[in-house]
Amino acid sequence: MLQGKRILLIIGGGIAAFKIPELIRRLREQGASVTPVLTKAAEQFVTPLTIGSLAGEKVYTDLFDLTDEAEMGHIQLSRVADLVVVAPATADLMAKMAQGMANDLASTLLLATDTPVMIAPAMNVRMWEHPATQRNLALLQQDGITVLGPDEGDMACGEYGPGRMVEPADILEAIGVALKDGPLSGKRILVTSGPTHEPIDPVRYIANRSSGAQGTAIAQALVALGADVIFVTGPADVDPPKGVELHKVESAKDMLAAVASALPVDAAVFAAAVADWRVASASGSKIKKQADGALPVLEFAENPDILATISQMGQGRPGLVVGFAAETDDVIAHATAKRARKGCDWIVANDVSPETGIMGGSENAVTLISDAGAEDWPRMGKDEVAAQLADRIADELRG
């Protein structure tokens, strides 16, 4: 899969570095060549001898190595690869990248490169959640750097939470996607997924029944075709797809803001089940039962219509806007009317009445509605629906 591809692998100084020999082995099995760069801190966890033996290449460690400078300038080293991978990407390395620092070999290479960069963060949960790290993360994503993970789990330090480096198999898969020449290579596609949660008070909310499985499958199928996917998801039941630019939101207002910040894109797929209404004035404290049995009175307000907002925008509108319509009766009629009302190009309609068992299930049966009319697709797995829709999107964007 990676035959002839060249990976510049920058290894940061964290306990997760012990997983990197496995990653190198897998990369070479796939036909890739790996040029390793070890930071000084990384040498405390894995040795140059181990890494060099597995990579079959010299390990670079020193910015001021005059012999190597004569043989291969460090500027050249930063640009001859097809992809730069930083794993584990420590908080220190992420900070250096975000601020443009270049005080060692790794940071100099990252500042000098014009090659795509992918990072796999790994650090203590408190370091990951610190506002400084989150600011640096946002800057790196704005710069177009692909971020993998981190996963959530037990830490070497004994704490639990997000901060574990994703597994070598996941990094390998993401590298394969990044270097794959697919029909959507160079295309930037937005996908929304999952429900939104609209607060009533700090412990209660309004939501739609959505697992996020279909939106996640669509994003993964688009990535597999080579697209750069911006994935905006509400609180879903399923894990987000790999190899996407991930934005987690709660409410419809949050989702609209994330969508707007992602523009411009070549196409947008709005698979999220956005709540139509929110409580106009959510309570800041938990609403208590009344002793006399009186029921609380909730005043509702209409949420922003994300699909209509993007479909009807002028300059900057995506070339293809795809909406979803989950209906329980008169599916085609309601979905066709929704397409006209919203102004989107396609509507993917499905029957979510209880007897179908589709809502929250592993299968879907959809009808694609476009200028060409209504096209019924047979009932199939959500991954298959996603793959078929991704192929259609690729055909449309190719013109």
CSV table of C-alpha atoms in Angstrom, one decimal, residues 155-312:
chain,number,residue,atom,x,y,z
A,155,MET,CA,-2.0,6.7,31.7
A,156,ALA,CA,1.5,5.5,32.6
A,157,CYS,CA,1.3,8.1,35.4
A,158,GLY,CA,-1.7,6.4,36.9
A,159,GLU,CA,-4.3,8.9,35.7
A,160,TYR,CA,-7.2,8.2,33.3
A,161,GLY,CA,-8.5,10.4,30.4
A,162,PRO,CA,-7.6,11.6,27.0
A,163,GLY,CA,-3.9,11.7,26.2
A,164,ARG,CA,-2.9,8.2,25.1
A,165,MET,CA,-1.3,8.0,21.7
A,166,VAL,CA,-3.4,6.2,19.1
A,167,GLU,CA,-2.2,2.7,18.3
A,168,PRO,CA,0.4,2.0,15.6
A,169,ALA,CA,-2.3,0.3,13.5
A,170,ASP,CA,-4.4,3.5,13.6
A,171,ILE,CA,-1.4,5.7,12.6
A,172,LEU,CA,-0.5,3.3,9.8
A,173,GLU,CA,-4.1,3.5,8.5
A,174,ALA,CA,-4.1,7.3,8.6
A,175,ILE,CA,-0.7,7.4,6.8
A,176,GLY,CA,-2.2,5.1,4.1
A,177,VAL,CA,-5.2,7.4,3.7
A,178,ALA,CA,-3.0,10.6,3.6
A,179,LEU,CA,-0.8,9.1,0.8
A,180,LYS,CA,-3.5,7.5,-1.2
A,181,ASP,CA,-4.2,9.1,-4.6
A,182,GLY,CA,-8.0,8.8,-4.6
A,183,PRO,CA,-10.7,10.5,-6.7
A,184,LEU,CA,-11.2,13.1,-3.9
A,185,SER,CA,-7.6,13.9,-3.4
A,186,GLY,CA,-7.2,17.7,-2.9
A,187,LYS,CA,-10.9,18.1,-2.1
A,188,ARG,CA,-12.0,19.6,1.2
A,189,ILE,CA,-15.4,18.2,2.5
A,190,LEU,CA,-17.4,19.1,5.6
A,191,VAL,CA,-19.5,16.4,7.3
A,192,THR,CA,-21.8,17.0,10.3
A,193,SER,CA,-22.9,14.1,12.4
A,194,GLY,CA,-24.6,13.0,15.6
A,195,PRO,CA,-27.3,14.8,17.7
A,196,THR,CA,-27.2,18.1,19.3
A,197,HIS,CA,-27.9,18.6,23.0
A,198,GLU,CA,-30.0,21.7,23.9
A,199,PRO,CA,-29.8,22.4,27.6
A,200,ILE,CA,-32.9,22.8,29.8
A,201,ASP,CA,-30.8,23.1,33.0
A,202,PRO,CA,-27.3,21.9,33.9
A,203,VAL,CA,-28.5,18.2,34.1
A,204,ARG,CA,-31.2,18.0,31.4
A,205,TYR,CA,-31.3,18.6,27.7
A,206,ILE,CA,-33.4,18.2,24.5
A,207,ALA,CA,-31.9,15.9,21.9
A,208,ASN,CA,-32.7,13.8,18.8
A,209,ARG,CA,-32.2,10.0,18.7
A,210,SER,CA,-29.0,9.7,16.7
A,211,SER,CA,-26.0,7.5,17.3
A,212,GLY,CA,-23.8,9.3,14.7
A,213,ALA,CA,-23.0,6.0,13.0
A,214,GLN,CA,-24.1,7.1,9.5
A,215,GLY,CA,-22.3,10.4,9.6
A,216,THR,CA,-19.2,8.8,10.9
A,217,ALA,CA,-19.3,6.1,8.1
A,218,ILE,CA,-19.7,8.9,5.5
A,219,ALA,CA,-16.7,10.8,6.8
A,220,GLN,CA,-14.6,7.6,6.8
A,221,ALA,CA,-15.7,6.7,3.2
A,222,LEU,CA,-14.7,10.2,2.0
A,223,VAL,CA,-11.3,10.0,3.7
A,224,ALA,CA,-10.8,6.6,2.0
A,225,LEU,CA,-11.3,8.3,-1.4
A,226,GLY,CA,-8.6,10.9,-0.5
A,227,ALA,CA,-10.7,13.8,0.8
A,228,ASP,CA,-9.6,16.2,3.5
A,229,VAL,CA,-12.6,15.9,5.8
A,230,ILE,CA,-13.7,18.4,8.5
A,231,PHE,CA,-15.9,16.4,10.9
A,232,VAL,CA,-18.2,18.4,13.1
A,233,THR,CA,-20.1,16.1,15.6
A,234,GLY,CA,-22.5,16.4,18.4
A,235,PRO,CA,-22.4,14.0,21.4
A,236,ALA,CA,-22.4,10.7,19.4
A,237,ASP,CA,-22.5,7.1,20.6
A,238,VAL,CA,-19.8,6.0,18.2
A,239,ASP,CA,-16.1,6.9,18.1
A,240,PRO,CA,-15.2,9.6,15.5
A,241,PRO,CA,-13.5,8.5,12.3
A,242,LYS,CA,-9.8,8.4,11.8
A,243,GLY,CA,-7.9,10.8,9.7
A,244,VAL,CA,-10.3,13.8,9.9
A,245,GLU,CA,-10.1,17.3,11.3
A,246,LEU,CA,-12.4,16.8,14.4
A,247,HIS,CA,-14.6,19.4,16.0
A,248,LYS,CA,-16.8,18.3,18.9
A,249,VAL,CA,-19.8,20.5,19.7
A,250,GLU,CA,-22.9,20.3,21.9
A,251,SER,CA,-25.7,22.6,20.7
A,252,ALA,CA,-27.0,23.7,17.3
A,253,LYS,CA,-25.5,27.1,17.8
A,254,ASP,CA,-22.1,25.5,18.5
A,255,MET,CA,-22.5,23.4,15.4
A,256,LEU,CA,-23.3,26.3,13.1
A,257,ALA,CA,-20.3,28.2,14.4
A,258,ALA,CA,-18.0,25.2,13.7
A,259,VAL,CA,-19.5,24.8,10.2
A,260,ALA,CA,-19.0,28.5,9.4
A,261,SER,CA,-15.4,28.4,10.6
A,262,ALA,CA,-14.6,25.4,8.3
A,263,LEU,CA,-15.7,27.2,5.1
A,264,PRO,CA,-14.7,27.3,2.3
A,265,VAL,CA,-15.1,23.7,1.3
A,266,ASP,CA,-15.8,21.9,-1.9
A,267,ALA,CA,-18.8,19.9,-0.6
A,268,ALA,CA,-20.8,19.7,2.6
A,269,VAL,CA,-22.8,16.7,3.9
A,270,PHE,CA,-25.2,17.6,6.7
A,271,ALA,CA,-25.9,14.2,8.3
A,272,ALA,CA,-26.3,15.5,11.9
A,273,ALA,CA,-29.7,15.2,13.6
A,274,VAL,CA,-29.9,18.8,14.8
A,275,ALA,CA,-32.6,19.7,17.4
A,276,ASP,CA,-35.2,22.0,15.8
A,277,TRP,CA,-35.8,23.9,19.1
A,278,ARG,CA,-34.1,24.9,22.2
A,279,VAL,CA,-35.2,26.3,25.5
A,280,ALA,CA,-35.3,30.0,25.2
A,281,SER,CA,-33.8,30.7,28.6
A,282,ALA,CA,-32.1,27.6,30.0
A,283,SER,CA,-31.9,27.5,33.8
A,284,GLY,CA,-28.5,28.0,35.4
A,285,SER,CA,-29.6,25.7,38.3
A,286,LYS,CA,-31.3,22.4,38.3
A,287,ILE,CA,-35.1,22.8,38.1
A,288,LYS,CA,-36.7,21.3,41.2
A,289,LYS,CA,-40.0,19.5,41.6
A,290,GLN,CA,-42.6,21.8,43.2
A,291,ALA,CA,-44.2,20.7,46.4
A,292,ASP,CA,-47.7,21.4,45.0
A,293,GLY,CA,-47.0,19.3,41.9
A,294,ALA,CA,-46.9,22.3,39.6
A,295,LEU,CA,-45.1,21.5,36.3
A,296,PRO,CA,-42.4,23.8,35.0
A,297,VAL,CA,-43.2,25.9,32.0
A,298,LEU,CA,-40.6,25.9,29.2
A,299,GLU,CA,-40.5,28.5,26.5
A,300,PHE,CA,-39.0,27.3,23.3
A,301,ALA,CA,-37.1,29.1,20.5
A,302,GLU,CA,-36.2,27.9,17.1
A,303,ASN,CA,-32.7,26.8,16.5
A,304,PRO,CA,-30.6,28.1,13.6
A,305,ASP,CA,-31.2,26.1,10.4
A,306,ILE,CA,-27.7,25.0,9.5
A,307,LEU,CA,-28.6,23.3,6.2
A,308,ALA,CA,-30.6,26.2,4.9
A,309,THR,CA,-28.0,28.8,6.0
A,310,ILE,CA,-25.2,27.1,4.1
A,311,SER,CA,-27.4,26.1,1.1
A,312,GLN,CA,-28.7,29.7,0.6
